[in-house]
Amino acid sequence: MILAIETSCDDTCAAVVETDGRRALSNVVHTQTEHHRYGGVVPEVASRAHLERIDGVIETSLADAGADLAQIERVAVTVRPGLIGALLVGVAAAKGLAFALRLPLVPVNHLEGHVAAAYLTEPDLRPPFVALIASGGHTAIYSVDNSHNMHLLGETLDDAAGEALDKGARMLGLGFPGGPALQRAAQGGDRERYDFPVALKERYNLDFSFSGLKTSLLYKLKDLGEERTREELPHLAASYEAAVVEALSRKLLRAADLHEAPVLVVAGGVAANALLRRTLERECEKLGVRLVIPPPELCTDNAAMIGAAVPHTPAIAYPDYLGLSARSI
Ligand code: KG4
Ligand code: ZN
């Protein structure tokens, strides 16, 4: 069994995963609510909250799995990218546990973890495939080869998709995190009422840009004024959400076409979005392409996905990891 730890942002996470990385036996996520009143994640607050919670979250993950420490064969932890202080709390906990138990330690890249959530979702899945990662910090498309090496095909030139949703939601006076708040506000709204721009539409371009979309919402809100904005809220939210979803699905389907991918994987927090899921399900069915999108709780940050990346990640033998650090990028 693998004990996995993830603390790269504002969720304190631990999970127990089968050794083959294909089944989660537990998956504990403590979401820090301390940030809500600031309207965004405050790095120093995140580090302190991780420190307070990490031991309890690890204990709960073992208890939920019905496992004890003697059954753990490897400890895995997110080492990059993320908030440096937040990452270091997870890395220190993982090093301490692995050292005390004389186990190897597996340093996992958070983005590879997001993609690996697909293996927990459909345990028969084998690469190659094309993967979209859309989260609060990243938006990129990768070609994942037979050996699970990830090759970058395109990425955002400015904001990440989740960031665009979070900032849009903030402009609309909705809560944080913005993605789920925007999705709720968009219910019953007309997605075609406002024509928000989708950037970089050229056929061979697999990059994204969301800064124009954000600016366009800002000007629209100035035009409308406060009262009309309130009345139009569901339509504004629906049209804005639709523009983000169109950008993501258009580029992913284009990548599938250009790379003749028989399988598409969608990962990261934004993959929890219901409109994105419906849109891609419909299009992939038409094209006869297999689509793997983890359930929402495996799309947003969690430690089970970090455990799922272990079979594809070189381990560091005991005790060579004592000098291991984290990296923000
Ligand atoms: O992967 P994640 O949990 O953390 C990062 O690594 O960034 O992604 C968080 C992002 C946030 O921007 C959040 O607004 C977005 O995922 N998100 C959603 C939904 N749930 C979370 N966006 C759209 N619809 C959702 N249901
Ligand atoms: Zn993430």
Short mmCIF file of C-alpha atoms and ligand atoms in Angstrom, two decimals:
data_model
loop_
_atom_site.label_atom_id
_atom_site.label_comp_id
_atom_site.label_asym_id
_atom_site.label_seq_id
_atom_site.Cartn_x
_atom_site.Cartn_y
_atom_site.Cartn_z
CA MET A 1 0.00 0.00 0.00
CA ILE A 2 1.00 3.61 -0.66
CA LEU A 3 0.46 6.48 1.78
CA ALA A 4 0.14 9.70 -0.23
CA ILE A 5 0.24 13.31 0.97
CA GLU A 6 -0.76 16.50 -0.90
CA THR A 7 -0.48 20.06 0.49
CA SER A 8 0.37 22.18 -2.56
CA CYS A 9 -2.39 24.78 -2.10
CA ASP A 10 -5.31 25.13 0.32
CA ASP A 11 -6.38 21.49 0.78
CA THR A 12 -4.67 19.30 3.38
CA CYS A 13 -4.89 15.80 1.88
CA ALA A 14 -3.81 12.22 2.66
CA ALA A 15 -4.84 8.93 1.06
CA VAL A 16 -4.06 5.24 1.08
CA VAL A 17 -3.81 3.74 -2.41
CA GLU A 18 -3.18 0.15 -3.58
CA THR A 19 0.41 -0.55 -4.64
CA ASP A 20 -0.53 -0.64 -8.35
CA GLY A 21 -1.92 2.92 -8.09
CA ARG A 22 -5.30 1.87 -9.47
CA ARG A 23 -7.53 1.90 -6.40
CA ALA A 24 -7.97 4.38 -3.53
CA LEU A 25 -8.66 2.76 -0.15
CA SER A 26 -9.19 6.16 1.48
CA ASN A 27 -9.03 9.78 0.34
CA VAL A 28 -9.22 12.47 3.02
CA VAL A 29 -9.42 16.15 2.03
CA HIS A 30 -9.57 18.94 4.56
CA THR A 31 -10.43 22.15 2.70
CA GLN A 32 -9.19 25.26 4.48
CA THR A 33 -12.07 27.69 4.92
CA GLU A 34 -9.76 30.28 6.51
CA HIS A 35 -9.21 31.84 3.05
CA HIS A 36 -12.83 32.53 2.16
CA ARG A 37 -12.94 35.89 3.88
CA TYR A 38 -9.92 37.07 1.88
CA GLY A 39 -11.47 36.05 -1.46
CA GLY A 40 -8.36 34.03 -2.42
CA VAL A 41 -5.70 31.76 -0.97
CA VAL A 42 -3.27 33.49 1.44
CA PRO A 43 0.02 31.51 1.31
CA GLU A 44 1.10 32.06 4.92
CA VAL A 45 -2.36 31.18 6.24
CA ALA A 46 -2.28 28.01 4.10
CA SER A 47 1.09 26.84 5.50
CA ARG A 48 -0.03 27.30 9.10
CA ALA A 49 -3.36 25.56 8.53
CA HIS A 50 -1.58 22.60 6.85
CA LEU A 51 0.72 22.33 9.85
CA GLU A 52 -2.22 22.18 12.25
CA ARG A 53 -4.13 19.59 10.24
CA ILE A 54 -1.63 17.29 8.57
CA ASP A 55 -1.17 14.74 11.38
CA GLY A 56 -4.92 14.33 11.91
CA VAL A 57 -5.59 14.02 8.17
CA ILE A 58 -2.93 11.28 7.83
CA GLU A 59 -4.36 9.40 10.84
CA THR A 60 -7.86 9.58 9.38
CA SER A 61 -6.66 8.33 6.00
CA LEU A 62 -5.14 5.24 7.64
CA ALA A 63 -8.24 4.64 9.78
CA ASP A 64 -10.61 5.04 6.78
CA ALA A 65 -8.57 2.49 4.82
CA GLY A 66 -8.48 0.10 7.79
CA ALA A 67 -4.70 0.14 7.39
CA ASP A 68 -1.86 0.53 9.85
CA LEU A 69 1.58 1.97 9.23
CA ALA A 70 3.19 -1.49 9.09
CA GLN A 71 1.31 -2.18 5.84
CA ILE A 72 2.64 0.93 4.06
CA GLU A 73 5.34 0.14 1.47
CA ARG A 74 6.00 3.65 0.14
CA VAL A 75 5.25 7.24 1.09
CA ALA A 76 4.41 9.61 -1.79
CA VAL A 77 4.22 13.40 -1.60
CA THR A 78 3.65 16.37 -3.90
CA VAL A 79 6.97 18.24 -4.25
CA ARG A 80 6.03 20.74 -7.00
CA PRO A 81 4.51 22.97 -8.30
CA GLY A 82 2.57 24.92 -5.67
CA LEU A 83 2.87 27.35 -2.77
CA ILE A 84 6.34 26.74 -1.38
CA GLY A 85 5.48 27.01 2.32
CA ALA A 86 2.42 24.78 1.85
CA LEU A 87 4.40 22.15 -0.08
CA LEU A 88 7.12 22.08 2.58
CA VAL A 89 4.64 21.01 5.28
CA GLY A 90 3.67 17.93 3.25
CA VAL A 91 7.27 17.16 2.30
CA ALA A 92 8.43 17.38 5.93
CA ALA A 93 5.60 15.10 7.08
CA ALA A 94 6.35 12.58 4.31
CA LYS A 95 10.10 12.58 5.01
CA GLY A 96 9.51 12.10 8.73
CA LEU A 97 7.16 9.15 8.19
CA ALA A 98 9.25 7.48 5.50
CA PHE A 99 12.42 7.86 7.59
CA ALA A 100 10.83 6.50 10.75
CA LEU A 101 9.42 3.51 8.83
CA ARG A 102 12.60 3.06 6.73
CA LEU A 103 10.60 3.27 3.52
CA PRO A 104 11.34 4.73 0.07
CA LEU A 105 9.84 8.13 -0.67
CA VAL A 106 8.23 9.05 -4.01
CA PRO A 107 8.37 12.76 -5.01
CA VAL A 108 5.35 13.46 -7.22
CA ASN A 109 4.66 16.34 -9.60
CA HIS A 110 1.18 17.74 -8.83
CA LEU A 111 0.22 17.95 -12.53
CA GLU A 112 1.17 14.33 -13.14
CA GLY A 113 -0.97 13.53 -10.13
CA HIS A 114 -3.99 15.26 -11.69
CA VAL A 115 -3.57 13.15 -14.84
CA ALA A 116 -3.05 9.96 -12.80
CA ALA A 117 -6.53 10.43 -11.26
CA ALA A 118 -7.73 8.90 -14.54
CA TYR A 119 -6.13 5.54 -13.54
CA LEU A 120 -8.21 5.47 -10.35
CA THR A 121 -11.32 6.21 -12.39
CA GLU A 122 -10.81 3.54 -15.06
CA PRO A 123 -8.23 1.02 -13.80
CA ASP A 124 -7.91 -0.61 -17.26
CA LEU A 125 -6.73 2.68 -18.81
CA ARG A 126 -3.31 2.53 -20.48
CA PRO A 127 -1.41 5.36 -22.20
CA PRO A 128 -1.02 6.72 -24.87
CA PHE A 129 -3.66 9.42 -24.58
CA VAL A 130 -4.08 13.18 -24.80
CA ALA A 131 -4.76 14.96 -21.50
CA LEU A 132 -6.14 18.37 -20.60
CA ILE A 133 -5.27 19.75 -17.17
CA ALA A 134 -7.43 22.71 -16.18
CA SER A 135 -7.01 23.92 -12.61
CA GLY A 136 -6.65 27.11 -10.60
CA GLY A 137 -2.94 27.38 -11.40
CA HIS A 138 -2.53 25.55 -14.73
CA THR A 139 -4.18 25.01 -18.06
CA ALA A 140 -2.32 22.82 -20.54
CA ILE A 141 -2.71 19.98 -23.01
CA TYR A 142 -0.26 17.07 -22.99
CA SER A 143 0.38 14.09 -25.16
CA VAL A 144 1.04 11.20 -22.74
CA ASP A 145 3.15 8.47 -24.36
CA ASN A 146 3.29 4.68 -23.79
CA SER A 147 5.66 5.09 -20.84
CA HIS A 148 3.47 7.83 -19.30
CA ASN A 149 5.91 10.61 -20.23
CA MET A 150 4.02 13.88 -20.67
CA HIS A 151 4.81 16.08 -23.68
CA LEU A 152 3.44 19.62 -23.67
CA LEU A 153 1.26 20.45 -26.71
CA GLY A 154 -0.18 23.78 -25.62
CA GLU A 155 -0.73 25.91 -22.53
CA THR A 156 -2.23 29.14 -21.34
CA LEU A 157 -0.35 32.31 -22.22
CA ASP A 158 -1.82 34.20 -19.27
CA ASP A 159 -4.45 33.10 -16.71
CA ALA A 160 -5.37 29.49 -15.97
CA ALA A 161 -8.99 28.49 -16.71
CA GLY A 162 -9.79 28.15 -13.00
CA GLU A 163 -8.24 31.54 -12.34
CA ALA A 164 -10.41 33.07 -15.10
CA LEU A 165 -13.49 31.50 -13.47
CA ASP A 166 -12.43 32.64 -10.00
CA LYS A 167 -11.78 36.22 -11.17
CA GLY A 168 -15.00 36.35 -13.21
CA ALA A 169 -16.98 35.12 -10.20
CA ARG A 170 -15.35 37.76 -8.05
CA MET A 171 -16.33 40.52 -10.51
CA LEU A 172 -19.88 39.21 -10.39
CA GLY A 173 -19.88 39.36 -6.59
CA LEU A 174 -20.05 35.57 -6.21
CA GLY A 175 -18.17 33.58 -3.56
CA PHE A 176 -14.78 31.86 -3.53
CA PRO A 177 -13.77 29.47 -5.05
CA GLY A 178 -15.41 30.96 -8.11
CA GLY A 179 -15.76 27.89 -10.34
CA PRO A 180 -18.49 26.15 -8.31
CA ALA A 181 -20.12 29.52 -7.41
CA LEU A 182 -20.28 30.51 -11.08
CA GLN A 183 -21.71 27.10 -12.01
CA ARG A 184 -24.50 27.57 -9.44
CA ALA A 185 -25.21 31.15 -10.49
CA ALA A 186 -25.37 30.08 -14.16
CA GLN A 187 -28.22 27.66 -13.56
CA GLY A 188 -31.20 28.66 -15.67
CA GLY A 189 -29.14 31.40 -17.39
CA ASP A 190 -29.01 31.90 -21.15
CA ARG A 191 -25.51 30.91 -22.34
CA GLU A 192 -25.95 32.80 -25.60
CA ARG A 193 -27.17 36.13 -24.20
CA TYR A 194 -23.65 37.62 -24.07
CA ASP A 195 -20.98 37.00 -26.65
CA PHE A 196 -17.75 36.67 -24.67
CA PRO A 197 -14.58 36.12 -26.73
CA VAL A 198 -12.77 32.81 -27.22
CA ALA A 199 -9.11 33.54 -28.01
CA LEU A 200 -6.58 31.94 -30.39
CA LYS A 201 -9.05 30.19 -32.66
CA GLU A 202 -6.53 29.32 -35.41
CA ARG A 203 -6.67 25.66 -36.34
CA TYR A 204 -3.15 24.57 -35.32
CA ASN A 205 -2.94 26.65 -32.19
CA LEU A 206 -3.31 24.59 -29.00
CA ASP A 207 -2.55 27.42 -26.58
CA PHE A 208 -5.11 29.25 -24.44
CA SER A 209 -5.61 32.86 -23.40
CA PHE A 210 -8.22 34.04 -20.91
CA SER A 211 -7.15 37.64 -20.22
CA GLY A 212 -9.34 39.09 -23.02
CA LEU A 213 -12.35 37.25 -21.65
CA LYS A 214 -11.85 38.77 -18.21
CA THR A 215 -11.47 42.28 -19.65
CA SER A 216 -14.57 41.79 -21.75
CA LEU A 217 -16.60 40.91 -18.64
CA LEU A 218 -15.23 43.97 -16.84
CA TYR A 219 -16.38 46.31 -19.65
CA LYS A 220 -19.74 44.57 -19.89
CA LEU A 221 -20.34 45.10 -16.17
CA LYS A 222 -19.41 48.79 -16.48
CA ASP A 223 -21.90 49.14 -19.35
CA LEU A 224 -24.68 47.43 -17.48
CA GLY A 225 -24.28 49.16 -14.12
CA GLU A 226 -25.02 47.57 -10.75
CA GLU A 227 -28.75 47.09 -10.98
CA ARG A 228 -28.85 45.55 -14.47
CA THR A 229 -25.87 43.35 -13.52
CA ARG A 230 -27.90 41.96 -10.61
CA GLU A 231 -30.89 41.27 -12.87
CA GLU A 232 -28.73 39.72 -15.58
CA LEU A 233 -26.56 37.68 -13.19
CA PRO A 234 -27.60 34.16 -14.31
CA HIS A 235 -27.15 35.09 -18.00
CA LEU A 236 -23.79 36.77 -17.41
CA ALA A 237 -22.56 33.78 -15.37
CA ALA A 238 -23.85 31.29 -17.95
CA SER A 239 -22.33 33.15 -20.92
CA TYR A 240 -18.97 33.58 -19.16
CA GLU A 241 -18.86 29.93 -18.07
CA ALA A 242 -19.77 28.88 -21.63
CA ALA A 243 -16.87 30.88 -23.10
CA VAL A 244 -14.36 29.14 -20.78
CA VAL A 245 -15.88 25.73 -21.57
CA GLU A 246 -15.80 26.43 -25.29
CA ALA A 247 -12.12 27.41 -25.21
CA LEU A 248 -11.20 24.24 -23.27
CA SER A 249 -13.27 21.78 -25.29
CA ARG A 250 -12.40 23.31 -28.67
CA LYS A 251 -8.64 23.01 -28.04
CA LEU A 252 -8.82 19.54 -26.52
CA LEU A 253 -10.86 18.17 -29.43
CA ARG A 254 -8.46 19.81 -31.87
CA ALA A 255 -5.49 18.19 -30.11
CA ALA A 256 -7.26 14.83 -30.30
CA ASP A 257 -7.76 15.31 -34.00
CA LEU A 258 -4.20 16.51 -34.77
CA HIS A 259 -2.66 13.69 -32.71
CA GLU A 260 -5.19 11.03 -33.69
CA ALA A 261 -5.75 10.24 -30.01
CA PRO A 262 -8.20 7.41 -29.33
CA VAL A 263 -8.45 8.38 -25.65
CA LEU A 264 -8.86 11.77 -23.95
CA VAL A 265 -8.31 12.44 -20.25
CA VAL A 266 -9.54 15.60 -18.52
CA ALA A 267 -8.17 16.51 -15.11
CA GLY A 268 -7.81 19.35 -12.58
CA GLY A 269 -10.39 21.27 -10.57
CA VAL A 270 -12.17 22.77 -13.58
CA ALA A 271 -12.88 19.23 -14.85
CA ALA A 272 -15.47 19.14 -12.05
CA ASN A 273 -17.53 21.59 -14.12
CA ALA A 274 -20.83 20.06 -15.24
CA LEU A 275 -21.10 21.99 -18.53
CA LEU A 276 -17.55 21.01 -19.56
CA ARG A 277 -18.27 17.36 -18.75
CA ARG A 278 -21.55 17.34 -20.71
CA THR A 279 -20.02 19.13 -23.70
CA LEU A 280 -17.06 16.75 -23.95
CA GLU A 281 -19.19 13.65 -23.38
CA ARG A 282 -21.46 14.66 -26.26
CA GLU A 283 -18.60 15.51 -28.66
CA CYS A 284 -16.51 12.43 -27.84
CA GLU A 285 -19.50 10.16 -28.35
CA LYS A 286 -19.99 11.67 -31.82
CA LEU A 287 -16.31 11.16 -32.66
CA GLY A 288 -16.04 7.66 -31.19
CA VAL A 289 -13.26 8.80 -28.83
CA ARG A 290 -13.01 7.31 -25.32
CA LEU A 291 -13.28 10.05 -22.69
CA VAL A 292 -12.06 9.63 -19.13
CA ILE A 293 -13.02 12.36 -16.63
CA PRO A 294 -12.59 11.47 -12.96
CA PRO A 295 -15.53 12.11 -10.62
CA PRO A 296 -15.46 15.70 -9.24
CA GLU A 297 -13.82 14.67 -5.93
CA LEU A 298 -10.84 13.23 -7.85
CA CYS A 299 -10.65 16.29 -10.15
CA THR A 300 -10.10 18.86 -7.40
CA ASP A 301 -6.94 18.55 -5.30
CA ASN A 302 -6.63 15.26 -3.38
CA ALA A 303 -3.92 12.82 -2.31
CA ALA A 304 -5.31 9.67 -3.98
CA MET A 305 -4.20 11.10 -7.34
CA ILE A 306 -0.68 11.56 -5.93
CA GLY A 307 -0.67 7.88 -4.93
CA ALA A 308 -1.90 6.95 -8.42
CA ALA A 309 1.18 8.62 -9.97
CA VAL A 310 3.58 6.41 -7.95
CA PRO A 311 3.96 3.54 -10.48
CA HIS A 312 5.14 6.13 -13.06
CA THR A 313 7.50 8.04 -10.75
CA PRO A 314 11.03 7.02 -9.65
CA ALA A 315 11.28 6.47 -5.88
CA ILE A 316 14.13 7.75 -3.69
CA ALA A 317 15.60 4.99 -1.49
CA TYR A 318 15.75 5.26 2.31
CA PRO A 319 17.37 7.51 3.60
CA ASP A 320 18.57 9.45 0.54
CA TYR A 321 15.58 11.82 0.62
CA LEU A 322 16.53 13.62 3.82
CA GLY A 323 17.81 16.61 1.81
CA LEU A 324 14.74 16.64 -0.47
CA SER A 325 13.03 20.02 -0.80
CA ALA A 326 9.98 21.39 -2.65
CA ARG A 327 9.76 23.72 -5.64
CA SER A 328 7.15 26.35 -6.37
CA ILE A 329 7.30 25.86 -10.18
O1 KG4 B 1 -7.05 21.44 -9.15
P1 KG4 B 1 -7.60 22.39 -8.17
O2 KG4 B 1 -8.46 21.88 -7.05
O3 KG4 B 1 -6.44 23.23 -7.50
C1 KG4 B 1 -5.34 23.68 -8.25
O4 KG4 B 1 -4.38 22.88 -8.43
O5 KG4 B 1 -5.41 24.84 -8.71
O6 KG4 B 1 -8.41 23.50 -9.01
C2 KG4 B 1 -9.04 24.57 -8.39
C3 KG4 B 1 -9.82 25.34 -9.45
C4 KG4 B 1 -10.43 26.64 -8.91
O7 KG4 B 1 -10.11 27.69 -9.81
C5 KG4 B 1 -11.92 26.34 -8.89
O8 KG4 B 1 -12.70 27.52 -9.10
C6 KG4 B 1 -12.07 25.36 -10.02
O9 KG4 B 1 -10.92 24.54 -9.94
N1 KG4 B 1 -13.28 24.53 -9.88
C7 KG4 B 1 -14.31 24.57 -10.76
C8 KG4 B 1 -15.31 23.71 -10.24
N2 KG4 B 1 -14.84 23.16 -9.08
C9 KG4 B 1 -13.59 23.68 -8.88
N3 KG4 B 1 -14.46 25.27 -11.90
C10 KG4 B 1 -15.63 25.11 -12.55
N4 KG4 B 1 -16.64 24.33 -12.12
C11 KG4 B 1 -16.53 23.60 -10.99
N5 KG4 B 1 -17.53 22.82 -10.58
ZN ZN B 2 -4.47 20.97 -8.54
#
